[in-house]
PDB file of C-alpha atoms in Angstrom:
ATOM      1  CA  UNK A  10     -22.706  34.677  13.972  1.00 65.00           C
ATOM      2  CA  UNK A  11     -19.080  34.165  14.715  1.00 62.00           C
ATOM      3  CA  UNK A  12     -19.439  30.139  14.845  1.00 66.00           C
ATOM      4  CA  UNK A  13     -20.791  30.210  12.452  1.00 67.00           C
ATOM      5  CA  UNK A  14     -19.014  32.226   9.823  1.00 67.00           C
ATOM      6  CA  UNK A  15     -16.233  29.443  11.258  1.00 64.00           C
ATOM      7  CA  UNK A  16     -18.137  27.121  11.193  1.00 66.00           C
ATOM      8  CA  UNK A  17     -19.671  27.494   7.536  1.00 70.00           C
ATOM      9  CA  UNK A  18     -15.612  29.722   6.127  1.00 68.00           C
ATOM     10  CA  UNK A  19     -12.361  29.775   6.491  1.00 67.00           C
ATOM     11  CA  UNK A  20     -12.333  32.711   8.917  1.00 71.00           C
ATOM     12  CA  UNK A  21     -12.582  32.895  12.848  1.00 64.00           C
ATOM     13  CA  UNK A  22     -10.448  30.177  13.110  1.00 62.00           C
ATOM     14  CA  UNK A  23     -11.741  26.789  14.496  1.00 58.00           C
ATOM     15  CA  UNK A  24     -14.660  26.814  16.559  1.00 59.00           C
ATOM     16  CA  UNK A  25     -16.324  23.933  17.669  1.00 62.00           C
ATOM     17  CA  UNK A  26     -20.722  24.262  16.317  1.00 60.00           C
ATOM     18  CA  UNK A  27     -23.084  23.767  18.714  1.00 66.00           C
ATOM     19  CA  UNK A  28     -27.248  23.213  18.430  1.00 62.00           C
ATOM     20  CA  UNK A  29     -27.222  27.391  18.771  1.00 72.00           C
ATOM     21  CA  UNK A  30     -24.547  27.523  15.809  1.00 76.00           C
ATOM     22  CA  UNK A  31     -27.855  26.751  13.770  1.00 81.00           C
ATOM     23  CA  UNK A  32     -29.457  29.835  14.481  1.00 83.00           C
ATOM     24  CA  UNK A  33     -27.172  31.811  12.805  1.00 81.00           C
ATOM     25  CA  UNK A  34     -26.631  30.039   9.890  1.00 88.00           C
ATOM     26  CA  UNK A  35     -29.268  32.887   7.943  1.00 93.00           C
ATOM     27  CA  UNK A  36     -28.096  35.379   8.989  1.00 93.00           C
ATOM     28  CA  UNK A  37     -24.300  33.452   8.122  1.00 91.00           C
ATOM     29  CA  UNK A  38     -25.710  32.626   4.442  1.00 94.00           C
ATOM     30  CA  UNK A  39     -26.803  36.914   3.580  1.00 96.00           C
ATOM     31  CA  UNK A  40     -23.553  38.028   4.653  1.00 95.00           C
ATOM     32  CA  UNK A  41     -21.812  36.086   2.668  1.00 95.00           C
ATOM     33  CA  UNK A  42     -24.440  36.937  -0.185  1.00 96.00           C
ATOM     34  CA  UNK A  43     -24.054  40.161  -0.159  1.00 97.00           C
ATOM     35  CA  UNK A  44     -19.646  40.206   0.368  1.00 97.00           C
ATOM     36  CA  UNK A  45     -20.358  37.739  -3.364  1.00 97.00           C
ATOM     37  CA  UNK A  46     -23.437  40.504  -4.367  1.00 97.00           C
ATOM     38  CA  UNK A  47     -20.786  43.579  -3.559  1.00 97.00           C
ATOM     39  CA  UNK A  48     -17.575  40.987  -5.500  1.00 98.00           C
ATOM     40  CA  UNK A  49     -19.752  40.931  -8.459  1.00 98.00           C
ATOM     41  CA  UNK A  50     -20.712  44.046  -8.370  1.00 97.00           C
ATOM     42  CA  UNK A  51     -16.706  45.553  -8.424  1.00 97.00           C
ATOM     43  CA  UNK A  52     -15.542  43.048 -10.637  1.00 97.00           C
ATOM     44  CA  UNK A  53     -18.288  43.789 -13.458  1.00 96.00           C
ATOM     45  CA  UNK A  54     -17.070  47.407 -13.636  1.00 96.00           C
ATOM     46  CA  UNK A  55     -13.511  46.601 -14.555  1.00 97.00           C
ATOM     47  CA  UNK A  56     -13.677  43.029 -17.036  1.00 97.00           C
ATOM     48  CA  UNK A  57     -17.016  42.028 -19.304  1.00 97.00           C
ATOM     49  CA  UNK A  58     -19.530  40.058 -17.430  1.00 97.00           C
ATOM     50  CA  UNK A  59     -17.564  36.711 -18.076  1.00 97.00           C
ATOM     51  CA  UNK A  60     -14.429  37.172 -16.520  1.00 98.00           C
ATOM     52  CA  UNK A  61     -16.537  38.732 -13.774  1.00 98.00           C
ATOM     53  CA  UNK A  62     -18.826  35.791 -12.685  1.00 98.00           C
ATOM     54  CA  UNK A  63     -15.943  33.517 -13.158  1.00 98.00           C
ATOM     55  CA  UNK A  64     -14.113  35.929  -9.862  1.00 98.00           C
ATOM     56  CA  UNK A  65     -18.623  35.519  -7.982  1.00 98.00           C
ATOM     57  CA  UNK A  66     -17.700  31.359  -8.433  1.00 98.00           C
ATOM     58  CA  UNK A  67     -13.654  31.192  -7.484  1.00 97.00           C
ATOM     59  CA  UNK A  68     -15.111  33.970  -4.202  1.00 97.00           C
ATOM     60  CA  UNK A  69     -16.883  31.588  -3.088  1.00 96.00           C
ATOM     61  CA  UNK A  70     -15.366  29.213  -4.038  1.00 96.00           C
ATOM     62  CA  UNK A  71     -12.597  30.968  -2.012  1.00 94.00           C
ATOM     63  CA  UNK A  72     -15.291  32.069   0.856  1.00 92.00           C
ATOM     64  CA  UNK A  73     -16.581  28.910   1.546  1.00 91.00           C
ATOM     65  CA  UNK A  74     -12.944  27.366   1.732  1.00 88.00           C
ATOM     66  CA  UNK A  75     -14.111  24.549  -0.594  1.00 90.00           C
ATOM     67  CA  UNK A  76     -16.506  23.065   2.395  1.00 88.00           C
ATOM     68  CA  UNK A  77     -20.014  23.421   0.360  1.00 92.00           C
ATOM     69  CA  UNK A  78     -18.503  21.721  -2.960  1.00 95.00           C
ATOM     70  CA  UNK A  79     -16.580  18.978  -1.153  1.00 94.00           C
ATOM     71  CA  UNK A  80     -19.623  17.900   0.201  1.00 94.00           C
ATOM     72  CA  UNK A  81     -20.942  18.037  -3.417  1.00 97.00           C
ATOM     73  CA  UNK A  82     -18.549  16.044  -4.430  1.00 96.00           C
ATOM     74  CA  UNK A  83     -18.933  13.398  -1.765  1.00 95.00           C
ATOM     75  CA  UNK A  84     -22.691  13.082  -1.974  1.00 96.00           C
ATOM     76  CA  UNK A  85     -22.596  13.223  -5.862  1.00 97.00           C
ATOM     77  CA  UNK A  86     -19.968  10.139  -5.135  1.00 95.00           C
ATOM     78  CA  UNK A  87     -22.074   8.597  -2.178  1.00 94.00           C
ATOM     79  CA  UNK A  88     -25.560   9.249  -3.378  1.00 96.00           C
ATOM     80  CA  UNK A  89     -26.063   8.358  -7.352  1.00 95.00           C
ATOM     81  CA  UNK A  90     -24.019   5.206  -8.027  1.00 93.00           C
ATOM     82  CA  UNK A  91     -25.789   1.500  -7.284  1.00 91.00           C
ATOM     83  CA  UNK A  92     -25.114   0.935  -3.791  1.00 91.00           C
ATOM     84  CA  UNK A  93     -25.563  -0.739  -0.300  1.00 92.00           C
ATOM     85  CA  UNK A  94     -26.592   1.579   2.615  1.00 90.00           C
ATOM     86  CA  UNK A  95     -22.528   0.840   4.362  1.00 91.00           C
ATOM     87  CA  UNK A  96     -21.065   1.692   1.166  1.00 92.00           C
ATOM     88  CA  UNK A  97     -22.247   4.480   0.424  1.00 94.00           C
ATOM     89  CA  UNK A  98     -21.375   5.964   3.399  1.00 91.00           C
ATOM     90  CA  UNK A  99     -18.417   4.586   2.677  1.00 91.00           C
ATOM     91  CA  UNK A 100     -17.636   6.406   0.284  1.00 92.00           C
ATOM     92  CA  UNK A 101     -18.787   9.340   1.423  1.00 91.00           C
ATOM     93  CA  UNK A 102     -16.687   8.883   4.108  1.00 89.00           C
ATOM     94  CA  UNK A 103     -13.325   8.676   2.227  1.00 87.00           C
ATOM     95  CA  UNK A 104     -10.668  11.706   0.202  1.00 82.00           C
ATOM     96  CA  UNK A 105     -11.216  10.764  -2.280  1.00 86.00           C
ATOM     97  CA  UNK A 106     -13.333  11.926  -5.791  1.00 90.00           C
ATOM     98  CA  UNK A 107     -14.612   9.302  -8.478  1.00 92.00           C
ATOM     99  CA  UNK A 108     -16.099   9.817 -11.574  1.00 94.00           C
ATOM    100  CA  UNK A 109     -19.372  11.089 -10.340  1.00 95.00           C
ATOM    101  CA  UNK A 110     -18.239  13.657  -8.078  1.00 96.00           C
ATOM    102  CA  UNK A 111     -16.562  14.937 -10.437  1.00 96.00           C
ATOM    103  CA  UNK A 112     -18.993  15.752 -13.138  1.00 97.00           C
ATOM    104  CA  UNK A 113     -21.552  16.682 -10.890  1.00 97.00           C
ATOM    105  CA  UNK A 114     -19.028  19.577  -9.286  1.00 97.00           C
ATOM    106  CA  UNK A 115     -18.709  20.476 -13.437  1.00 97.00           C
ATOM    107  CA  UNK A 116     -22.210  20.887 -14.183  1.00 98.00           C
ATOM    108  CA  UNK A 117     -22.742  22.766 -11.098  1.00 98.00           C
ATOM    109  CA  UNK A 118     -19.638  25.552 -11.283  1.00 98.00           C
ATOM    110  CA  UNK A 119     -20.484  25.673 -15.563  1.00 98.00           C
ATOM    111  CA  UNK A 120     -24.316  26.337 -14.171  1.00 98.00           C
ATOM    112  CA  UNK A 121     -22.918  29.070 -11.377  1.00 98.00           C
ATOM    113  CA  UNK A 122     -20.315  30.412 -13.535  1.00 98.00           C
ATOM    114  CA  UNK A 123     -23.420  31.311 -17.323  1.00 98.00           C
ATOM    115  CA  UNK A 124     -26.652  32.536 -14.287  1.00 98.00           C
ATOM    116  CA  UNK A 125     -24.126  35.531 -13.482  1.00 98.00           C
ATOM    117  CA  UNK A 126     -23.107  35.831 -16.228  1.00 98.00           C
ATOM    118  CA  UNK A 127     -26.219  36.249 -17.788  1.00 97.00           C
ATOM    119  CA  UNK A 128     -27.716  38.400 -15.384  1.00 96.00           C
ATOM    120  CA  UNK A 129     -26.736  42.004 -14.339  1.00 96.00           C
ATOM    121  CA  UNK A 130     -25.300  42.800 -10.790  1.00 96.00           C
ATOM    122  CA  UNK A 131     -27.116  42.067  -7.828  1.00 97.00           C
ATOM    123  CA  UNK A 132     -26.064  42.206  -4.108  1.00 97.00           C
ATOM    124  CA  UNK A 133     -29.822  41.473  -3.222  1.00 98.00           C
ATOM    125  CA  UNK A 134     -29.840  38.606  -4.942  1.00 98.00           C
ATOM    126  CA  UNK A 135     -26.745  36.720  -3.676  1.00 98.00           C
ATOM    127  CA  UNK A 136     -28.247  38.113   0.209  1.00 97.00           C
ATOM    128  CA  UNK A 137     -31.862  36.403  -1.118  1.00 98.00           C
ATOM    129  CA  UNK A 138     -30.836  32.961  -2.278  1.00 98.00           C
ATOM    130  CA  UNK A 139     -27.676  32.212  -0.014  1.00 97.00           C
ATOM    131  CA  UNK A 140     -29.405  32.945   3.481  1.00 97.00           C
ATOM    132  CA  UNK A 141     -31.403  31.080   1.657  1.00 97.00           C
ATOM    133  CA  UNK A 142     -29.155  28.287   1.686  1.00 97.00           C
ATOM    134  CA  UNK A 143     -28.197  28.668   5.340  1.00 96.00           C
ATOM    135  CA  UNK A 144     -31.250  28.601   6.014  1.00 96.00           C
ATOM    136  CA  UNK A 145     -32.865  25.301   4.273  1.00 96.00           C
ATOM    137  CA  UNK A 146     -29.103  23.311   5.809  1.00 93.00           C
ATOM    138  CA  UNK A 147     -30.350  24.557   9.385  1.00 91.00           C
ATOM    139  CA  UNK A 148     -33.953  23.484   8.466  1.00 93.00           C
ATOM    140  CA  UNK A 149     -32.965  19.984   7.740  1.00 93.00           C
ATOM    141  CA  UNK A 150     -30.024  19.737  10.796  1.00 89.00           C
ATOM    142  CA  UNK A 151     -32.894  20.086  12.577  1.00 87.00           C
ATOM    143  CA  UNK A 152     -35.773  18.451  11.167  1.00 90.00           C
ATOM    144  CA  UNK A 153     -34.200  15.519   9.364  1.00 91.00           C
ATOM    145  CA  UNK A 154     -32.510  12.286  10.788  1.00 90.00           C
ATOM    146  CA  UNK A 155     -29.311  12.052  11.540  1.00 89.00           C
ATOM    147  CA  UNK A 156     -27.455   8.907   8.972  1.00 87.00           C
ATOM    148  CA  UNK A 157     -24.075   8.709  10.322  1.00 76.00           C
ATOM    149  CA  UNK A 158     -23.990   8.585  14.603  1.00 68.00           C
ATOM    150  CA  UNK A 159     -20.811  10.147  15.203  1.00 62.00           C
ATOM    151  CA  UNK A 160     -20.223  12.648  13.192  1.00 58.00           C
ATOM    152  CA  UNK A 161     -19.396  16.056  12.914  1.00 58.00           C
ATOM    153  CA  UNK A 162     -22.601  16.956  12.110  1.00 59.00           C
ATOM    154  CA  UNK A 163     -23.911  15.669  15.050  1.00 57.00           C
ATOM    155  CA  UNK A 164     -22.801  18.794  18.156  1.00 58.00           C
ATOM    156  CA  UNK A 165     -25.904  20.486  15.163  1.00 61.00           C
ATOM    157  CA  UNK A 166     -28.395  18.627  16.798  1.00 63.00           C
ATOM    158  CA  UNK A 167     -31.110  19.592  18.722  1.00 61.00           C
ATOM    159  CA  UNK A 168     -32.967  23.426  18.922  1.00 65.00           C
ATOM    160  CA  UNK A 169     -35.751  24.707  17.127  1.00 74.00           C
ATOM    161  CA  UNK A 170     -36.404  24.550  13.341  1.00 78.00           C
ATOM    162  CA  UNK A 171     -39.075  25.911  12.795  1.00 84.00           C
ATOM    163  CA  UNK A 172     -38.254  29.697  14.203  1.00 84.00           C
ATOM    164  CA  UNK A 173     -35.645  28.987  12.411  1.00 86.00           C
ATOM    165  CA  UNK A 174     -36.652  28.353   9.076  1.00 90.00           C
ATOM    166  CA  UNK A 175     -39.789  31.391   9.173  1.00 93.00           C
ATOM    167  CA  UNK A 176     -37.004  34.651   9.915  1.00 93.00           C
ATOM    168  CA  UNK A 177     -34.314  32.260   7.661  1.00 94.00           C
ATOM    169  CA  UNK A 178     -37.598  32.317   5.561  1.00 95.00           C
ATOM    170  CA  UNK A 179     -38.078  36.043   5.319  1.00 97.00           C
ATOM    171  CA  UNK A 180     -35.376  37.458   5.238  1.00 97.00           C
ATOM    172  CA  UNK A 181     -34.217  35.807   1.866  1.00 97.00           C
ATOM    173  CA  UNK A 182     -36.640  36.311   0.528  1.00 97.00           C
ATOM    174  CA  UNK A 183     -37.194  40.009   1.579  1.00 97.00           C
ATOM    175  CA  UNK A 184     -32.839  40.324  -0.141  1.00 97.00           C
ATOM    176  CA  UNK A 185     -33.949  38.523  -3.330  1.00 97.00           C
ATOM    177  CA  UNK A 186     -37.027  40.956  -3.179  1.00 96.00           C
ATOM    178  CA  UNK A 187     -35.460  43.993  -3.277  1.00 95.00           C
ATOM    179  CA  UNK A 188     -32.895  42.906  -4.957  1.00 93.00           C
ATOM    180  CA  UNK A 189     -35.335  42.396  -8.502  1.00 94.00           C
ATOM    181  CA  UNK A 190     -38.253  42.186  -8.035  1.00 95.00           C
ATOM    182  CA  UNK A 191     -39.944  39.324  -8.013  1.00 96.00           C
ATOM    183  CA  UNK A 192     -38.124  37.305 -10.190  1.00 96.00           C
ATOM    184  CA  UNK A 193     -35.601  37.126  -6.876  1.00 96.00           C
ATOM    185  CA  UNK A 194     -38.214  36.130  -5.085  1.00 97.00           C
ATOM    186  CA  UNK A 195     -39.209  32.817  -6.892  1.00 98.00           C
ATOM    187  CA  UNK A 196     -35.546  32.435  -7.086  1.00 98.00           C
ATOM    188  CA  UNK A 197     -35.603  31.958  -3.334  1.00 98.00           C
ATOM    189  CA  UNK A 198     -38.176  29.554  -3.836  1.00 97.00           C
ATOM    190  CA  UNK A 199     -36.754  27.019  -6.527  1.00 98.00           C
ATOM    191  CA  UNK A 200     -32.870  27.191  -3.971  1.00 98.00           C
ATOM    192  CA  UNK A 201     -35.232  25.179  -1.201  1.00 97.00           C
ATOM    193  CA  UNK A 202     -37.103  22.963  -3.999  1.00 98.00           C
ATOM    194  CA  UNK A 203     -33.032  22.668  -5.063  1.00 98.00           C
ATOM    195  CA  UNK A 204     -32.250  21.662  -1.768  1.00 97.00           C
ATOM    196  CA  UNK A 205     -34.880  19.854  -0.647  1.00 97.00           C
ATOM    197  CA  UNK A 206     -34.212  17.993  -3.801  1.00 98.00           C
ATOM    198  CA  UNK A 207     -31.315  16.808  -2.333  1.00 98.00           C
ATOM    199  CA  UNK A 208     -31.867  15.597   0.727  1.00 97.00           C
ATOM    200  CA  UNK A 209     -34.954  13.339   0.550  1.00 97.00           C
ATOM    201  CA  UNK A 210     -32.271  11.853  -2.213  1.00 97.00           C
ATOM    202  CA  UNK A 211     -30.020  11.094   0.764  1.00 96.00           C
ATOM    203  CA  UNK A 212     -33.434   9.896   3.221  1.00 96.00           C
ATOM    204  CA  UNK A 213     -33.808   7.565   0.623  1.00 95.00           C
ATOM    205  CA  UNK A 214     -30.872   6.481   0.190  1.00 95.00           C
ATOM    206  CA  UNK A 215     -28.796   6.448   2.888  1.00 95.00           C
ATOM    207  CA  UNK A 216     -31.843   6.911   5.984  1.00 93.00           C
ATOM    208  CA  UNK A 217     -31.642  11.201   6.235  1.00 93.00           C
ATOM    209  CA  UNK A 218     -28.835  13.541   6.187  1.00 93.00           C
ATOM    210  CA  UNK A 219     -25.013  14.108   7.356  1.00 91.00           C
ATOM    211  CA  UNK A 220     -22.455  17.086   6.568  1.00 88.00           C
ATOM    212  CA  UNK A 221     -21.373  16.414   3.422  1.00 93.00           C
ATOM    213  CA  UNK A 222     -24.953  16.442   1.703  1.00 95.00           C
ATOM    214  CA  UNK A 223     -26.158  19.966   4.050  1.00 94.00           C
ATOM    215  CA  UNK A 224     -23.079  21.034   1.845  1.00 94.00           C
ATOM    216  CA  UNK A 225     -24.917  19.366  -2.051  1.00 96.00           C
ATOM    217  CA  UNK A 226     -27.558  20.662  -1.322  1.00 97.00           C
ATOM    218  CA  UNK A 227     -26.597  24.452  -0.476  1.00 96.00           C
ATOM    219  CA  UNK A 228     -24.285  24.098  -3.043  1.00 97.00           C
ATOM    220  CA  UNK A 229     -27.636  22.659  -6.045  1.00 98.00           C
ATOM    221  CA  UNK A 230     -30.200  25.212  -3.984  1.00 98.00           C
ATOM    222  CA  UNK A 231     -28.094  27.831  -4.589  1.00 98.00           C
ATOM    223  CA  UNK A 232     -27.250  27.129  -8.298  1.00 98.00           C
ATOM    224  CA  UNK A 233     -31.284  26.802  -9.033  1.00 98.00           C
ATOM    225  CA  UNK A 234     -31.424  29.680  -7.638  1.00 98.00           C
ATOM    226  CA  UNK A 235     -29.558  31.193  -9.873  1.00 98.00           C
ATOM    227  CA  UNK A 236     -30.458  29.469 -13.354  1.00 98.00           C
ATOM    228  CA  UNK A 237     -34.053  30.354 -12.159  1.00 98.00           C
ATOM    229  CA  UNK A 238     -33.489  34.447 -11.778  1.00 97.00           C
ATOM    230  CA  UNK A 239     -31.306  34.613 -14.853  1.00 97.00           C
ATOM    231  CA  UNK A 240     -34.568  32.802 -16.907  1.00 96.00           C
ATOM    232  CA  UNK A 241     -35.810  36.189 -19.454  1.00 91.00           C
ATOM    233  CA  UNK A 242     -38.241  37.087 -16.927  1.00 79.00           C
TER     234      UNK A 242
END
């Protein structure tokens, strides 16, 4: 658990990722979501919904050390333009952010903020959605080819995907359903669909996943889940 939190957040110092670290991703995601849900619940008792939502989005960026949003920006710059495969990987490896990355990050953060502002605070919902996104990351890392040999995520490779997916999926649905009920459970499904869409695009364009793709899939999946949960049920 400590290694998973150390990799997914700036907390607990640097930690070299290992295959068994992925087993703890769902639990680390659930913990992060519940903390953010607590921030959401407390902030809305002090500020209007829009301000509380902005605080939650900011807290999420801080708790993840901008790791996932950086992956989202790099993935957008590498996967969306018309480039050949080597150039895509090269673009994703650079620290520069282009127009595709800026536009994608802006759209995703706006959607997250708007969805949160439209809902009553639910720590259990965020716990379920964040658990689902990290479960999707772990499942991807154990089932999809790695597109960049020797990269940071190569330390994760190995281990069984199905047990982690079953445990993580069950925990995500249980948390989300215990919050807003059926809309929460459906929102968990939206997380899976959003994350899978990013991974499918990466497989088509670079032949597999990278660390950036994992971060992007988590961000897109969580955002899809929030938007679905905020619908007029």
